[in-house]
PDB file of C-alpha atoms in Angstrom:
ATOM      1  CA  UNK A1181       0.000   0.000   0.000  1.00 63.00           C
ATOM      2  CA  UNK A1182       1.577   3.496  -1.378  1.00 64.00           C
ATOM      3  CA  UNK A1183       2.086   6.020   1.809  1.00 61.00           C
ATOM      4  CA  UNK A1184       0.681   8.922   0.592  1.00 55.00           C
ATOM      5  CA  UNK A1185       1.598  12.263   1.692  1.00 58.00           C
ATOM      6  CA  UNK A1186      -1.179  14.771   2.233  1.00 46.00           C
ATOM      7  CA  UNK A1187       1.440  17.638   1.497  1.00 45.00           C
ATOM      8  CA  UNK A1188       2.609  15.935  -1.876  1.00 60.00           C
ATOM      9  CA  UNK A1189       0.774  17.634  -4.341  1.00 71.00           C
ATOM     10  CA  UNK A1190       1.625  15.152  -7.390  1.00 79.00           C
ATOM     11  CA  UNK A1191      -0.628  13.433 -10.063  1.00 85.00           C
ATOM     12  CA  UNK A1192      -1.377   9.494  -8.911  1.00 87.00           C
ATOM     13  CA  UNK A1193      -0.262   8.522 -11.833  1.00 88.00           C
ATOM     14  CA  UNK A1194       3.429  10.285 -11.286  1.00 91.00           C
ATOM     15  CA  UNK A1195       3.793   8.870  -7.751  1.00 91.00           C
ATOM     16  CA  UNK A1196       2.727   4.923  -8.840  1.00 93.00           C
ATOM     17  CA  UNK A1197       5.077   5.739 -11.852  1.00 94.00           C
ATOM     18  CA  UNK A1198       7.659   6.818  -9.182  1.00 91.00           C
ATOM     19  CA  UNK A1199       7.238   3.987  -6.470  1.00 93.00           C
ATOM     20  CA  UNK A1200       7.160   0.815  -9.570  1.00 95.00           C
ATOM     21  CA  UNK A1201       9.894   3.044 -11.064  1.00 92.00           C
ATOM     22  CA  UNK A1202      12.368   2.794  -7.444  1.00 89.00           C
ATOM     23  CA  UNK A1203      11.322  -0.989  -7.279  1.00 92.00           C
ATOM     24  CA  UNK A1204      12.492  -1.935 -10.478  1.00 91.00           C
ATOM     25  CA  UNK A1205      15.765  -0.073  -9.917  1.00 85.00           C
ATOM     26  CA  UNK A1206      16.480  -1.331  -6.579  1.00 83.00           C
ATOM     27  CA  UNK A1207      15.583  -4.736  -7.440  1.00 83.00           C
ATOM     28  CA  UNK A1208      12.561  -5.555  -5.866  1.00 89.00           C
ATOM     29  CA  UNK A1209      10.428  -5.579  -9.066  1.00 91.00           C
ATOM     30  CA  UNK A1210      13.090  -8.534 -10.656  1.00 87.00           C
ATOM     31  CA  UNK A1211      14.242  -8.512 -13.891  1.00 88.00           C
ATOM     32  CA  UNK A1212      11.880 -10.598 -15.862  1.00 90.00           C
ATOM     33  CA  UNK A1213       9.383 -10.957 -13.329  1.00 93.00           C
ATOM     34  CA  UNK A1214       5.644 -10.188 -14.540  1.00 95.00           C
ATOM     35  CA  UNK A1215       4.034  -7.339 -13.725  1.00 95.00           C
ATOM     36  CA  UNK A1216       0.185  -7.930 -13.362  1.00 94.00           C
ATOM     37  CA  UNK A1217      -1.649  -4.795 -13.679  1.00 93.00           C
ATOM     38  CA  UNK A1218      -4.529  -6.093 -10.574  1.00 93.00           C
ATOM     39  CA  UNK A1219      -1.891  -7.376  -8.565  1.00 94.00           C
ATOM     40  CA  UNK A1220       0.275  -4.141  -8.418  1.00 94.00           C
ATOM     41  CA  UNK A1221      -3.004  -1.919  -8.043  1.00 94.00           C
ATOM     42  CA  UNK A1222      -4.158  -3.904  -5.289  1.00 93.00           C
ATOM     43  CA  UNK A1223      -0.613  -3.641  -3.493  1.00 92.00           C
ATOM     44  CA  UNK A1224      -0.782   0.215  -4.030  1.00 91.00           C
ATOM     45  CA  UNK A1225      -4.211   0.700  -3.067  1.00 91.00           C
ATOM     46  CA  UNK A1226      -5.007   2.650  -6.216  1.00 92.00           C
ATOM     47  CA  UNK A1227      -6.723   1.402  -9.749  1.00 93.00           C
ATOM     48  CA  UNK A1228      -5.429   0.180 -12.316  1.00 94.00           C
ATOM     49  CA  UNK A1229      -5.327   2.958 -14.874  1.00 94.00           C
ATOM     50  CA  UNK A1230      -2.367   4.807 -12.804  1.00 94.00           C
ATOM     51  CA  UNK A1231      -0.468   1.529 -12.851  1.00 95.00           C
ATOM     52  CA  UNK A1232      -1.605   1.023 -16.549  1.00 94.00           C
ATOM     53  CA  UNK A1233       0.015   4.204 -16.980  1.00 95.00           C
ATOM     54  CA  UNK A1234       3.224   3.866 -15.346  1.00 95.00           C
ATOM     55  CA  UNK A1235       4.271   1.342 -16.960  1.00 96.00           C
ATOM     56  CA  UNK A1236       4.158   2.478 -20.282  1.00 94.00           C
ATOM     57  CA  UNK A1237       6.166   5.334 -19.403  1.00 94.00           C
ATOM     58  CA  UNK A1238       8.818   2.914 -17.855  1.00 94.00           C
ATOM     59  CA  UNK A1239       8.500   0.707 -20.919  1.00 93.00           C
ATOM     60  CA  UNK A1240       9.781   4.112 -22.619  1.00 89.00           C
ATOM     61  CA  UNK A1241      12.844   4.325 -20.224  1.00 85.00           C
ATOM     62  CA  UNK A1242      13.865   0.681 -20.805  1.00 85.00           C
ATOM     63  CA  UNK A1243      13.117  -0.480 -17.746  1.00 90.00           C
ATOM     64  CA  UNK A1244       9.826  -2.702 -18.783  1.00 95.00           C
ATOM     65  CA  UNK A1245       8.777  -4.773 -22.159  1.00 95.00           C
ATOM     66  CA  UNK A1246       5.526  -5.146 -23.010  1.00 94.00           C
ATOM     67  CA  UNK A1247       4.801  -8.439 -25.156  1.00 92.00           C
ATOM     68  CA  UNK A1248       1.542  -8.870 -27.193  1.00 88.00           C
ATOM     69  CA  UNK A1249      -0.699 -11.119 -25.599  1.00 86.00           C
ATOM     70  CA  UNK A1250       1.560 -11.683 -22.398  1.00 89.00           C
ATOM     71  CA  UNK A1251       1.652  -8.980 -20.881  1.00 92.00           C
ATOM     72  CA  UNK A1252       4.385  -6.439 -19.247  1.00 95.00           C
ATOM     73  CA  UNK A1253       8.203  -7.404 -17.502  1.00 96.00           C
ATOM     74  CA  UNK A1254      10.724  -6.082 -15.826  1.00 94.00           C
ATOM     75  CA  UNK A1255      13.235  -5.658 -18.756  1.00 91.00           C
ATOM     76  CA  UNK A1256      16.542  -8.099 -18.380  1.00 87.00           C
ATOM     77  CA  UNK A1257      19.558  -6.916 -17.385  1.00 81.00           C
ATOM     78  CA  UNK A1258      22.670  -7.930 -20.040  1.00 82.00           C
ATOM     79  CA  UNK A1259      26.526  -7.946 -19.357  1.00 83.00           C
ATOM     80  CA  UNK A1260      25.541  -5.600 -22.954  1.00 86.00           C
ATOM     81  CA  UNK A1261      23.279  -3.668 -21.002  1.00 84.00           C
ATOM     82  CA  UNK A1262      26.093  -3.006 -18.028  1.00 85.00           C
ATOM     83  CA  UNK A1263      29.285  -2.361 -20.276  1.00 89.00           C
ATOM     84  CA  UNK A1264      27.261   0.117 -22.418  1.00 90.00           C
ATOM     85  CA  UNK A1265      26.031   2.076 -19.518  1.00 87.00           C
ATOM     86  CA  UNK A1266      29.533   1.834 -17.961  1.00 89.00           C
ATOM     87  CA  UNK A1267      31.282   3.033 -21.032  1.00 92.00           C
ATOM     88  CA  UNK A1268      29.028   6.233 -21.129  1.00 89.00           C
ATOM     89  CA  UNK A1269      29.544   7.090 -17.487  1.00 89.00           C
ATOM     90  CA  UNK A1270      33.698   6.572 -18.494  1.00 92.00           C
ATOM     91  CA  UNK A1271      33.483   9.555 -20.884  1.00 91.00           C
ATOM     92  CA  UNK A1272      30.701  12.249 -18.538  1.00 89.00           C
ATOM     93  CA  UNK A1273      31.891  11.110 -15.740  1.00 91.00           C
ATOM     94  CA  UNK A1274      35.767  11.723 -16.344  1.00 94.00           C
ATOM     95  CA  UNK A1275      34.434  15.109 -17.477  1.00 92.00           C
ATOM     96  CA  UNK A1276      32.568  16.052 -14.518  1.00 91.00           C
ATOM     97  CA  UNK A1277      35.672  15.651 -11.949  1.00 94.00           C
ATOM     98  CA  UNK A1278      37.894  17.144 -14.539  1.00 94.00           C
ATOM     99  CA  UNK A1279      35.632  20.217 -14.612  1.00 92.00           C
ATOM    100  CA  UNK A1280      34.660  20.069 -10.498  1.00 92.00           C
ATOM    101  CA  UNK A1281      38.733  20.105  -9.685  1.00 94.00           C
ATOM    102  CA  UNK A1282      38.149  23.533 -11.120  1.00 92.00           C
ATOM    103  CA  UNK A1283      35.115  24.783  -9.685  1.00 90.00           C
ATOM    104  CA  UNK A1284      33.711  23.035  -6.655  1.00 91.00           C
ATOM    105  CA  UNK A1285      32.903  25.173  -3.840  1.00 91.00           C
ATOM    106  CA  UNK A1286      34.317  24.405   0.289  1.00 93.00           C
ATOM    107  CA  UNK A1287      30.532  23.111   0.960  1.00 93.00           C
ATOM    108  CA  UNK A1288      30.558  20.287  -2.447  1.00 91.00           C
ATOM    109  CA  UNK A1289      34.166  19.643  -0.607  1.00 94.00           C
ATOM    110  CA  UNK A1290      32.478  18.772   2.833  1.00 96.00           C
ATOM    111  CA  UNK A1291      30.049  16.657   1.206  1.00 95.00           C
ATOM    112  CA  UNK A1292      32.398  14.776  -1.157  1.00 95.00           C
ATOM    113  CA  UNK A1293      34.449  14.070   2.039  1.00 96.00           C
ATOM    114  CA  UNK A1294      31.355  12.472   3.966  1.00 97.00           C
ATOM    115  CA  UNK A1295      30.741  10.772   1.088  1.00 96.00           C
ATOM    116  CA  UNK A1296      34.069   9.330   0.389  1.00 96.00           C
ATOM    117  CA  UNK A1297      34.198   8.693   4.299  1.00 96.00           C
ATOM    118  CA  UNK A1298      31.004   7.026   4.629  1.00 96.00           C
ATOM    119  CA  UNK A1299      31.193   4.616   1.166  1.00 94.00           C
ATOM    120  CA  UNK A1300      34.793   3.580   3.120  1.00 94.00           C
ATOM    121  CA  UNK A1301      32.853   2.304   6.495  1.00 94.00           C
ATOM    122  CA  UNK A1302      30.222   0.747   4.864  1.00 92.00           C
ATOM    123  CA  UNK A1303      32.699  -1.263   2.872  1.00 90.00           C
ATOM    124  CA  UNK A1304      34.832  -2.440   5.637  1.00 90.00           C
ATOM    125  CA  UNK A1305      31.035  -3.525   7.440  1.00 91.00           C
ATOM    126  CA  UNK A1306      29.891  -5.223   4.429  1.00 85.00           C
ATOM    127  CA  UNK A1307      26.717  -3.183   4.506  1.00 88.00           C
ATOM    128  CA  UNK A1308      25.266  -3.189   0.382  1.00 84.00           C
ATOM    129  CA  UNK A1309      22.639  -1.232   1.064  1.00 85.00           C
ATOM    130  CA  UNK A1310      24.954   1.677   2.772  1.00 92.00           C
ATOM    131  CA  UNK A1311      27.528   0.779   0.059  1.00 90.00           C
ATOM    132  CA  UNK A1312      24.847   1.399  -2.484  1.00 88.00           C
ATOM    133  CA  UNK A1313      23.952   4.912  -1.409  1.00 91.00           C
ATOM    134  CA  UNK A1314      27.292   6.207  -0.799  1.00 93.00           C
ATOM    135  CA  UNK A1315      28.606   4.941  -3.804  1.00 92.00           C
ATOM    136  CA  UNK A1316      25.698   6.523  -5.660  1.00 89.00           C
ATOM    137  CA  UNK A1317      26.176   9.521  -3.736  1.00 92.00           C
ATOM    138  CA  UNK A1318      29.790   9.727  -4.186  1.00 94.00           C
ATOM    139  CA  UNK A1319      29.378  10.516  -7.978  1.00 91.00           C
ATOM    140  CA  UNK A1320      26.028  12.505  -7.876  1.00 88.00           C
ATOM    141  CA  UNK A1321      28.145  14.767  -5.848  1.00 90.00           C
ATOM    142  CA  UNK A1322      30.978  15.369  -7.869  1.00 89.00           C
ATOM    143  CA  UNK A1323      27.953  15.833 -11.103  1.00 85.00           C
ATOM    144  CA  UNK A1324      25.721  17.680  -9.189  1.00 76.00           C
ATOM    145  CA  UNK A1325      28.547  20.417  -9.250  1.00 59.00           C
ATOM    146  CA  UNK A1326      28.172  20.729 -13.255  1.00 53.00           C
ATOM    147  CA  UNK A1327      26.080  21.263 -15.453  1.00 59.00           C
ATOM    148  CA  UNK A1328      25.969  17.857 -16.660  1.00 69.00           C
ATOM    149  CA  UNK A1329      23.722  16.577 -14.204  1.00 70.00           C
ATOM    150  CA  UNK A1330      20.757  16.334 -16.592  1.00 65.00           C
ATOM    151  CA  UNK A1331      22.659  14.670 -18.872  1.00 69.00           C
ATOM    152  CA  UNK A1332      23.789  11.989 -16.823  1.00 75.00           C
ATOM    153  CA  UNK A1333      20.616  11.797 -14.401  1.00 74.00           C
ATOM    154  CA  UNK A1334      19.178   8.654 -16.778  1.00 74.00           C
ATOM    155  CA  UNK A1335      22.233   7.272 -17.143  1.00 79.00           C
ATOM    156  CA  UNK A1336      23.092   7.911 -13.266  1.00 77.00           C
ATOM    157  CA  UNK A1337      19.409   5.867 -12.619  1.00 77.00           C
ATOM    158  CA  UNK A1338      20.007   2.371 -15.035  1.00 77.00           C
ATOM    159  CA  UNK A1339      23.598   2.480 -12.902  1.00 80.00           C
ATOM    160  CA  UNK A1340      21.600   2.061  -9.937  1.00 78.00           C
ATOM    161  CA  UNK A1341      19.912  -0.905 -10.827  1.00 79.00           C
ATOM    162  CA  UNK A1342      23.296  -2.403 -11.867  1.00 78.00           C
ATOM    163  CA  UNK A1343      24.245  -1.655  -8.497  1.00 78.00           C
ATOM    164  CA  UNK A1344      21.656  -4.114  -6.890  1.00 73.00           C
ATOM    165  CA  UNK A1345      22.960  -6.784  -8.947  1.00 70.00           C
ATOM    166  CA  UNK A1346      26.846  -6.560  -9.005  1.00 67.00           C
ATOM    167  CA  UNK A1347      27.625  -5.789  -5.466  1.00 68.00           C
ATOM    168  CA  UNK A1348      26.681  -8.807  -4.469  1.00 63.00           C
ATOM    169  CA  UNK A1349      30.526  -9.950  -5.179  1.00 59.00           C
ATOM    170  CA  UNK A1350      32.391  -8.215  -3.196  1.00 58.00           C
ATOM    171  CA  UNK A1351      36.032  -9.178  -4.432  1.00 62.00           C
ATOM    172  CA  UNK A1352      36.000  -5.930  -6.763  1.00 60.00           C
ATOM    173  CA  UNK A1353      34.778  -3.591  -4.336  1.00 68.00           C
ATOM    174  CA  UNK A1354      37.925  -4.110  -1.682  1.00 75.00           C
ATOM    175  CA  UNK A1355      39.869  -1.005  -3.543  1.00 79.00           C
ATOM    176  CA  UNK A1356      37.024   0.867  -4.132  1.00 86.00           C
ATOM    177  CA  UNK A1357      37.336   2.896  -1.493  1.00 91.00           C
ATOM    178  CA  UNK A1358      40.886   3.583  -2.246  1.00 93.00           C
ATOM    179  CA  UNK A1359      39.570   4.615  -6.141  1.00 94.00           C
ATOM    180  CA  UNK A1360      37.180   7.017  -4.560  1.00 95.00           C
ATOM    181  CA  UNK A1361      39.918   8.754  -2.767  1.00 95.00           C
ATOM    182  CA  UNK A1362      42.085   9.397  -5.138  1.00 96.00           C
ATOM    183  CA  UNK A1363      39.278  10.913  -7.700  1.00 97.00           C
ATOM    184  CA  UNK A1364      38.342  13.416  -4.492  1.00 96.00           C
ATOM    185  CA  UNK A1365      42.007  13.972  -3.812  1.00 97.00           C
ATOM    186  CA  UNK A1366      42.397  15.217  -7.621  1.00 97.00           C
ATOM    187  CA  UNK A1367      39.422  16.692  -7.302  1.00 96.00           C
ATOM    188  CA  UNK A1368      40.280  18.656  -4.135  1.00 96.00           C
ATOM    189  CA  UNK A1369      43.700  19.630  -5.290  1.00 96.00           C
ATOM    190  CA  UNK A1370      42.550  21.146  -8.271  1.00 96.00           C
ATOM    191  CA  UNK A1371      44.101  19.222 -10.451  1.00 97.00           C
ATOM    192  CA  UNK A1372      41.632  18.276 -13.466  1.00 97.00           C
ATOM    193  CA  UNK A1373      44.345  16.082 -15.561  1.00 97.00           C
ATOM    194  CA  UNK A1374      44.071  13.877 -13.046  1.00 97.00           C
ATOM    195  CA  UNK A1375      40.923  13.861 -11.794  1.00 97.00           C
ATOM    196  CA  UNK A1376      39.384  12.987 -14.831  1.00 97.00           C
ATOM    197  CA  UNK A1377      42.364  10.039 -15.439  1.00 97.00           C
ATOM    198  CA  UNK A1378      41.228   8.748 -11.798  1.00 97.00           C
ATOM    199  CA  UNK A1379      37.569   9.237 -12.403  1.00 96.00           C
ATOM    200  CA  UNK A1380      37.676   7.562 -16.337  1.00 96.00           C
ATOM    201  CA  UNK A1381      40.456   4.427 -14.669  1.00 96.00           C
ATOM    202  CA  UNK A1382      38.255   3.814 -11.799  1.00 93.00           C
ATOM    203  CA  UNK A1383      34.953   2.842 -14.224  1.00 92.00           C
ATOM    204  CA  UNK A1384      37.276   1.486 -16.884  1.00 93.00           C
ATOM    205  CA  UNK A1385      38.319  -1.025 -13.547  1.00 89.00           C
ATOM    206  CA  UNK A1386      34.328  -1.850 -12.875  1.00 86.00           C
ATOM    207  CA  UNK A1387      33.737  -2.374 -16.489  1.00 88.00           C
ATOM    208  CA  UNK A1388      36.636  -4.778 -17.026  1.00 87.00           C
ATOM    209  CA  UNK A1389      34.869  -6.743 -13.872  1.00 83.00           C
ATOM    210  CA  UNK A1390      32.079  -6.611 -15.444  1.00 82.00           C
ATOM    211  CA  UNK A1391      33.255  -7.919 -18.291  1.00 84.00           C
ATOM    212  CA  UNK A1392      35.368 -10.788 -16.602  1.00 79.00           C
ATOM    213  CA  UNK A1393      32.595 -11.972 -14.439  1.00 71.00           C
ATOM    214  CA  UNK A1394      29.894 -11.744 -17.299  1.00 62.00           C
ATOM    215  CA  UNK A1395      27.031 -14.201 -16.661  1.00 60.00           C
ATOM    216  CA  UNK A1396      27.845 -14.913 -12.640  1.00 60.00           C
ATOM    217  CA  UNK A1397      27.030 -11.258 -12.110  1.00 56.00           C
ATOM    218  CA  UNK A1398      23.414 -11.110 -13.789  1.00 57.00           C
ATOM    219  CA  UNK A1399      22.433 -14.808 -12.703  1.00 54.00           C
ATOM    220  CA  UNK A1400      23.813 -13.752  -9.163  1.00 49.00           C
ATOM    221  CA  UNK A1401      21.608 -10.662  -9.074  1.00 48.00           C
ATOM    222  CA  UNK A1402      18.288 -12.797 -10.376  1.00 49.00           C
TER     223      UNK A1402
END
């Protein structure tokens, strides 16, 4: 049953498209699983045609297929899918710490250091769900200081789903933390060369792991 608050003021339709929309990302919607238009509206609490509705917009995004006469899924998740979305975070991503050595402000510093702090600890505890939002974190903070944040916002979203599935090995995700500080070392010294080399190395790493592990990671994740 959705929680609805009385002081949000958005459409039904937008905040079903938003709840089915953080399940499928985080994993609890699983790739491939059916989603049965009576059985999600009864969950919610709401009718169907919101629900009907949402998920044609996230058929849009990629993140459900519709099949004549069977109904809608969760869309599968590819090593494809992964290296592809990998390979464009490589290039904006590099670009964003190159260009916030240059102009990120004491506050974004504070922040990146929590961040970079906090992913650390919840490595060491084994914690994926803390590791998943500091990690996420960690690189919305060094984008949310450009203007490239609506550029890599959808790209920023399918990496979060990827998340779900691939840290549940955590063999790669040892040196992470060392990775991380090095990017907001660059970053805080002002040194854009390097930041973006750190920044571009570090997902070049994750995408050779990806690569490497191939099926174990998206079988592991299902």
């Amino acid at each position: 049953m959705l929680n609805f608050d009385l002081q949000n003021h958005k459409p039904l339709r937008e905040i079903v498209y938003e709840e089915l929309k953080r399940q499928i990302l985080k994993g609890e919607i699983a790739p491939g699983h059916r989603m049965m238009e009576v059985e999600l509206a009864d969950d919610m609490g709401v009718s169907r045609t919101p629900v009907r509705e949402a998920i044609r917009k996230l058929e849009k995004e990629g993140l459900v297929t519709i099949e004549p006469r069977k109904g809608a899924y969760a869309s599968d998740i590819s090593i494809k899918d992964m290296v592809d979305v990998l390979e464009v975070r490589q290039y904006l991503e590099s670009l964003a710490a190159g260009m916030a050595a240059v102009r990120i402000t004491p506050e974004e510093k504070q922040q990146l250091q929590e961040a970079t702090d906090a992913y650390k600890q919840a490595v060491e505890s084994e914690d994926t769900s803390e590791i998943i939002k500091w990690d996420e974190n960690f690189h919305k903070i060094i984008v949310d200081c450009k203007t490239l944040i609506q550029m890599i916002s959808q790209v920023q979203e399918l990496a979060l789903r990827f998340r779900y599935i691939y840290y549940d090995d955590f063999s790669r995700y040892k040196n992470q933390p060392l990775e991380h500080q090095e990017i907001e070392e660059a970053i805080m010294s002002g040194n854009a060369d390097k930041a973006r080399e750190e920044a571009y190395a570090h997902l070049a790493r994750l995408k050779e792991f990806v690569m490497m592990q191939g099926d174990k990671i998206v079988k592991g994740g299902q």
